[in-house]
Coordinates of N, CA and C in Angstrom, one line a residue:
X89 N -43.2 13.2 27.5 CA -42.5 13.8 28.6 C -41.3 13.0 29.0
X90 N -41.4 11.8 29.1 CA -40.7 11.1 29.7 C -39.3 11.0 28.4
X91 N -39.6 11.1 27.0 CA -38.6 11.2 26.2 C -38.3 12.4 26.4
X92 N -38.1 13.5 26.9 CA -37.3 14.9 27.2 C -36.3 15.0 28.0
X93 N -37.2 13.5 29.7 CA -36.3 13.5 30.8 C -35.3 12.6 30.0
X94 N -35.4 11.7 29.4 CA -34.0 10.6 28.7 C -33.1 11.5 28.2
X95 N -33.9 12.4 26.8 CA -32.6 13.3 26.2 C -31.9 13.7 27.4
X96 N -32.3 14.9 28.4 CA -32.1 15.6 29.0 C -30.8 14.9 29.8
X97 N -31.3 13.3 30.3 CA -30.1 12.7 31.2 C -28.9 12.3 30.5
X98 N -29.1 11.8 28.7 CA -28.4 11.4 28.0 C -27.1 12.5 27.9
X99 N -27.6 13.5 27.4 CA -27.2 15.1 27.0 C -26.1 15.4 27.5
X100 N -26.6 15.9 29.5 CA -25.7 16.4 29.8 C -24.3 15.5 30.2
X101 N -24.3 14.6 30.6 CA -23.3 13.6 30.9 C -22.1 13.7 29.9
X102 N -23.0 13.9 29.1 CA -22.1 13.4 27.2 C -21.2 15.1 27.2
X103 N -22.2 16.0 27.4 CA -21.6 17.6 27.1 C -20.7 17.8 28.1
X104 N -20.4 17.2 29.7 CA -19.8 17.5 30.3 C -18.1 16.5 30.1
X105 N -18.8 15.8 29.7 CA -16.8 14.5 29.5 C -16.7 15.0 27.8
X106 N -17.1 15.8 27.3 CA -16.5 16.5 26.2 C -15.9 17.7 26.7
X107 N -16.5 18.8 27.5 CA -16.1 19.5 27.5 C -14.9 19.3 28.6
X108 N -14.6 18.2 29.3 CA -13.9 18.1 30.5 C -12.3 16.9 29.4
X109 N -12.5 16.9 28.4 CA -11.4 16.3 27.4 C -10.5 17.6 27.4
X110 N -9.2 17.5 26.7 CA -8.1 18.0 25.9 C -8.2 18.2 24.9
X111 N -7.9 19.7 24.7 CA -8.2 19.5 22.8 C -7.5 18.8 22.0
X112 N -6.5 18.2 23.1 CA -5.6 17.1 21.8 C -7.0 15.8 22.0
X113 N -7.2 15.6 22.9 CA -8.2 14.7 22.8 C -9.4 14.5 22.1
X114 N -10.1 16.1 22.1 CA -11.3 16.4 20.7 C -10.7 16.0 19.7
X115 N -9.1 17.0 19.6 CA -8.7 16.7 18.1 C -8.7 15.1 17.4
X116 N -8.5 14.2 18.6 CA -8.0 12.8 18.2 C -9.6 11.9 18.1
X117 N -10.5 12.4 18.7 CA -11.9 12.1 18.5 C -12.3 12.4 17.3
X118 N -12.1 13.7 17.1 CA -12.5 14.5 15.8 C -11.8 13.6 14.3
X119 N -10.8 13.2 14.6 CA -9.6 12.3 14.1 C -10.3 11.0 13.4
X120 N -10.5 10.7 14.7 CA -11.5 8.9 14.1 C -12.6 8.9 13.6
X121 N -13.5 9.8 14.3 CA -14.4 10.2 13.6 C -14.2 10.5 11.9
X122 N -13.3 11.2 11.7 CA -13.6 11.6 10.5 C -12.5 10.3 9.2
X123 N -11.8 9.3 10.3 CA -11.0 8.2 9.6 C -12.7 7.4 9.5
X124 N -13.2 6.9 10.1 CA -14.4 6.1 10.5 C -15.3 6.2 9.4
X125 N -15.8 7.7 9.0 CA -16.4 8.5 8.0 C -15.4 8.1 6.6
X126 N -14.4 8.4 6.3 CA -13.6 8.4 5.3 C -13.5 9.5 4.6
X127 N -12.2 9.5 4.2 CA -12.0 11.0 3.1 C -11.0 10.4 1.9
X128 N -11.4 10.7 0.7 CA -10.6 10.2 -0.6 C -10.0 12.3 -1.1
X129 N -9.5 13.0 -0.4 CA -9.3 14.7 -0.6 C -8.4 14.4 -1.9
X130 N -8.5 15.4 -2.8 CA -7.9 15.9 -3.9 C -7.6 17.7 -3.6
X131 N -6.3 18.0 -3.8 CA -6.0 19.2 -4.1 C -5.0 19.4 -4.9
X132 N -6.2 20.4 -5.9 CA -5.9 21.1 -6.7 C -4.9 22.1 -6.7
X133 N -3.8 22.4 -7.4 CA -2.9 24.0 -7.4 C -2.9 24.7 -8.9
X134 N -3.3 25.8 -8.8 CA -3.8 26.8 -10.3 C -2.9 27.7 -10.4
X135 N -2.0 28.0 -11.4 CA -1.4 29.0 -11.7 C -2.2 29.8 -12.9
X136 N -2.8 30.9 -12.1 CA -3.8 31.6 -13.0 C -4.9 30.3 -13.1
X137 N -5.7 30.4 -14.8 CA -6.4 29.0 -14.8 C -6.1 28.1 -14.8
X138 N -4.6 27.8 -15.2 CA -4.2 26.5 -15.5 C -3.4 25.3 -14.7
X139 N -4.5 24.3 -14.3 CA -3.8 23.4 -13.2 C -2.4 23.3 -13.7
X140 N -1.8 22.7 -12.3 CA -0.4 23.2 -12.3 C 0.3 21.8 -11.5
X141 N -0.6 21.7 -10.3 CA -0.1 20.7 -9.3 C -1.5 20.0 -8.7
X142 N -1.5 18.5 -8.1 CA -2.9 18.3 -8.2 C -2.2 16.8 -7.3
X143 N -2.5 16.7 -5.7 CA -2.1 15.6 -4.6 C -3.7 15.2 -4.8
X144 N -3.7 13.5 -4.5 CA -4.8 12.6 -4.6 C -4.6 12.3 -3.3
X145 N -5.8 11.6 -2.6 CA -5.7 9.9 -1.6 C -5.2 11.0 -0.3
X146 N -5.9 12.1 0.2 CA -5.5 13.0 1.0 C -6.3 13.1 1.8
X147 N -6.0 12.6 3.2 CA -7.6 12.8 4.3 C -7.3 13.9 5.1
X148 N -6.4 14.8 4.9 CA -7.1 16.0 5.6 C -5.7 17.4 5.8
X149 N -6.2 18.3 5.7 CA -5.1 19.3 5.5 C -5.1 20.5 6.9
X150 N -3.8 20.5 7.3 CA -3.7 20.9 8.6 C -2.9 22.7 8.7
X151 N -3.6 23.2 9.4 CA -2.7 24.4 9.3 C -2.5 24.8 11.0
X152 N -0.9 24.3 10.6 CA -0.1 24.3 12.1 C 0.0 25.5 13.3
X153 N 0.0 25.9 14.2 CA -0.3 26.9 15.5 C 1.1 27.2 15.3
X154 N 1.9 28.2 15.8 CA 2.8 28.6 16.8 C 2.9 28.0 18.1
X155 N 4.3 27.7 18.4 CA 4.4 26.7 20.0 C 3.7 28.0 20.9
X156 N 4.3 29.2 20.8 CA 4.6 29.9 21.7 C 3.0 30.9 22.3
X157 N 2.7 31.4 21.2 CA 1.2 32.3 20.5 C 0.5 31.5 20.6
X158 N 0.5 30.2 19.6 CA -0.6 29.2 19.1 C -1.8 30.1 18.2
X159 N -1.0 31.4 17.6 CA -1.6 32.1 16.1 C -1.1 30.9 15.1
X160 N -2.0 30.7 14.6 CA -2.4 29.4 13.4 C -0.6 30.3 12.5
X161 N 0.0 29.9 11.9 CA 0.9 30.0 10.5 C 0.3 29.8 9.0
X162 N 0.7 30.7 8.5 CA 0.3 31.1 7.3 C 0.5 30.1 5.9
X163 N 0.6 28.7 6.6 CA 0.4 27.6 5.4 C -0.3 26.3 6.1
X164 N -0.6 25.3 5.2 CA -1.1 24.3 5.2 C -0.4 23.0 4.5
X165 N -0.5 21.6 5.3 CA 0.4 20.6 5.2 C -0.6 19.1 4.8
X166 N 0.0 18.7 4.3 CA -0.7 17.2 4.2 C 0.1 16.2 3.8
X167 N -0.5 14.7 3.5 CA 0.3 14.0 3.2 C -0.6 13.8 1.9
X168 N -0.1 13.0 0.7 CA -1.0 12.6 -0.6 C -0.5 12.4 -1.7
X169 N -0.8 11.8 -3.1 CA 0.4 11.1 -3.5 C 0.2 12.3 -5.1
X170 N 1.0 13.0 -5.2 CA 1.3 14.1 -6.6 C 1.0 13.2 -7.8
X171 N -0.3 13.5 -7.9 CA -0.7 12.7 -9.4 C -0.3 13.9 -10.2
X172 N 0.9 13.1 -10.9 CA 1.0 14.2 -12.3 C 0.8 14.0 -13.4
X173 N -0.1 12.9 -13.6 CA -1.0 12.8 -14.9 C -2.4 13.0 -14.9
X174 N -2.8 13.9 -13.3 CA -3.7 14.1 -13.1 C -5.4 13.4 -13.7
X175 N -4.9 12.0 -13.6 CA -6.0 10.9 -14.2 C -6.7 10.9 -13.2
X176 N -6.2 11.2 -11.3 CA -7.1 10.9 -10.5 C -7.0 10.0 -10.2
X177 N -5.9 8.9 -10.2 CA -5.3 7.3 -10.2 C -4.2 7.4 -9.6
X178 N -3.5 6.9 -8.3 CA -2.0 6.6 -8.0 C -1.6 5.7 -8.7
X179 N -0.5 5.8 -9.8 CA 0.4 5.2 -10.5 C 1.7 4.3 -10.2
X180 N 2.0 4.2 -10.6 CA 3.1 3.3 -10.2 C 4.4 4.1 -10.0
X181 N 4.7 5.4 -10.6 CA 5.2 6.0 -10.3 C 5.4 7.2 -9.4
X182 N 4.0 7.8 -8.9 CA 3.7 8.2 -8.2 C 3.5 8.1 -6.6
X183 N 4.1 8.3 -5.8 CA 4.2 8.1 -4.5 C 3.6 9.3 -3.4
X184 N 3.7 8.8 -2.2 CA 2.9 9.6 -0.8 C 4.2 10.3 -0.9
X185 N 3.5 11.6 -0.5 CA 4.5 13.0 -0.4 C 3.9 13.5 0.8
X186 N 4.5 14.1 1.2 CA 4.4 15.6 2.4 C 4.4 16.7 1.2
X187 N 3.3 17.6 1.5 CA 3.5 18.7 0.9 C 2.8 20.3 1.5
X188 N 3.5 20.9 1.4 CA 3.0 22.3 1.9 C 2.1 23.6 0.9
X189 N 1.1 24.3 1.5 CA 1.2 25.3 0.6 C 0.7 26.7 1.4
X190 N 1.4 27.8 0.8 CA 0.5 28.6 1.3 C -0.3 29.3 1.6
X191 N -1.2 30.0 2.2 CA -2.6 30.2 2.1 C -2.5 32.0 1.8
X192 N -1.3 32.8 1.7 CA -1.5 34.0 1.4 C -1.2 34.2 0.0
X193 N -2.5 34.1 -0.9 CA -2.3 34.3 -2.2 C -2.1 33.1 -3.0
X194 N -2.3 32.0 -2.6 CA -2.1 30.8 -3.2 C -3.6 30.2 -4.0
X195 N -3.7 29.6 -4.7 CA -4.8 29.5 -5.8 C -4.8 28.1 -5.6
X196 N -5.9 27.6 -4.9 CA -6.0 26.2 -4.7 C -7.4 25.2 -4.3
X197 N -7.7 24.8 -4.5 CA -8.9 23.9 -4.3 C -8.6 22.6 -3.4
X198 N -9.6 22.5 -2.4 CA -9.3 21.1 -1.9 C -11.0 20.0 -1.9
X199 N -10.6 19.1 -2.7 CA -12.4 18.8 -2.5 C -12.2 17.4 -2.5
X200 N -13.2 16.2 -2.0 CA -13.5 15.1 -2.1 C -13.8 14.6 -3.1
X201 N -12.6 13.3 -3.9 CA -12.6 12.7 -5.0 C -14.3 12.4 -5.0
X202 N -14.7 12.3 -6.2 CA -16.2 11.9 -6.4 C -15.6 10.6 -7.8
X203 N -14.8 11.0 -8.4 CA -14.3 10.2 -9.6 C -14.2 8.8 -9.1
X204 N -13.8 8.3 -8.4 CA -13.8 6.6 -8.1 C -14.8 6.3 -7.3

């Protein structure tokens, strides 16, 4: 009994200075949280079956709002380095890029390196 009244006091305190944050502030929680965690992202680009384009070393892919609406825009952005020997290795020639793609009709995979 007495462990229900703890949750119970722990709980709400916690649920209330979340809900009483800024979503830039979740976002930036959400943020470390998931730096803290780690992400090694790989995405894939397919033209029909055949890989085509393929960014490594990518922690997270954003799809930006309208200032005005704040209706989400019809692509997605990241930073990550264009492995084009798609070994799954940043090379020496290969560098950190910005890159865009878009999500209407675009043929793409985003998943966490397991390879290293």
């Amino acid at each position: 009994m007495l462990f229900r009244y703890v949750r119970l006091a722990v709980s709400v305190p916690l649920i209330m200075l979340l809900s009483g944050c800024t979503q830039d502030a979740q976002n930036e929680l959400g943020r470390s949280i998931q730096n803290w965690t780690g992400t090694d992202g790989v995405l894939d680009i397919y033209a029909g079956e055949k890989l085509v384009q393929r960014f490594i070393k990518i922690d997270k892919l954003t799809t930006p709002r309208e200032a005005d609406t704040q209706q989400l825009r019809p692509y997605r952005f990241g930073y990550g380095h264009n492995d084009t020997n798609f070994n799954f290795q940043v090379d020496a020639d290969e560098r950190r890029t910005y890159f865009e793609i878009g999500t209407n009709g675009s043929n793409y995979v985003f998943y966490e390196n397991t390879k290293n």
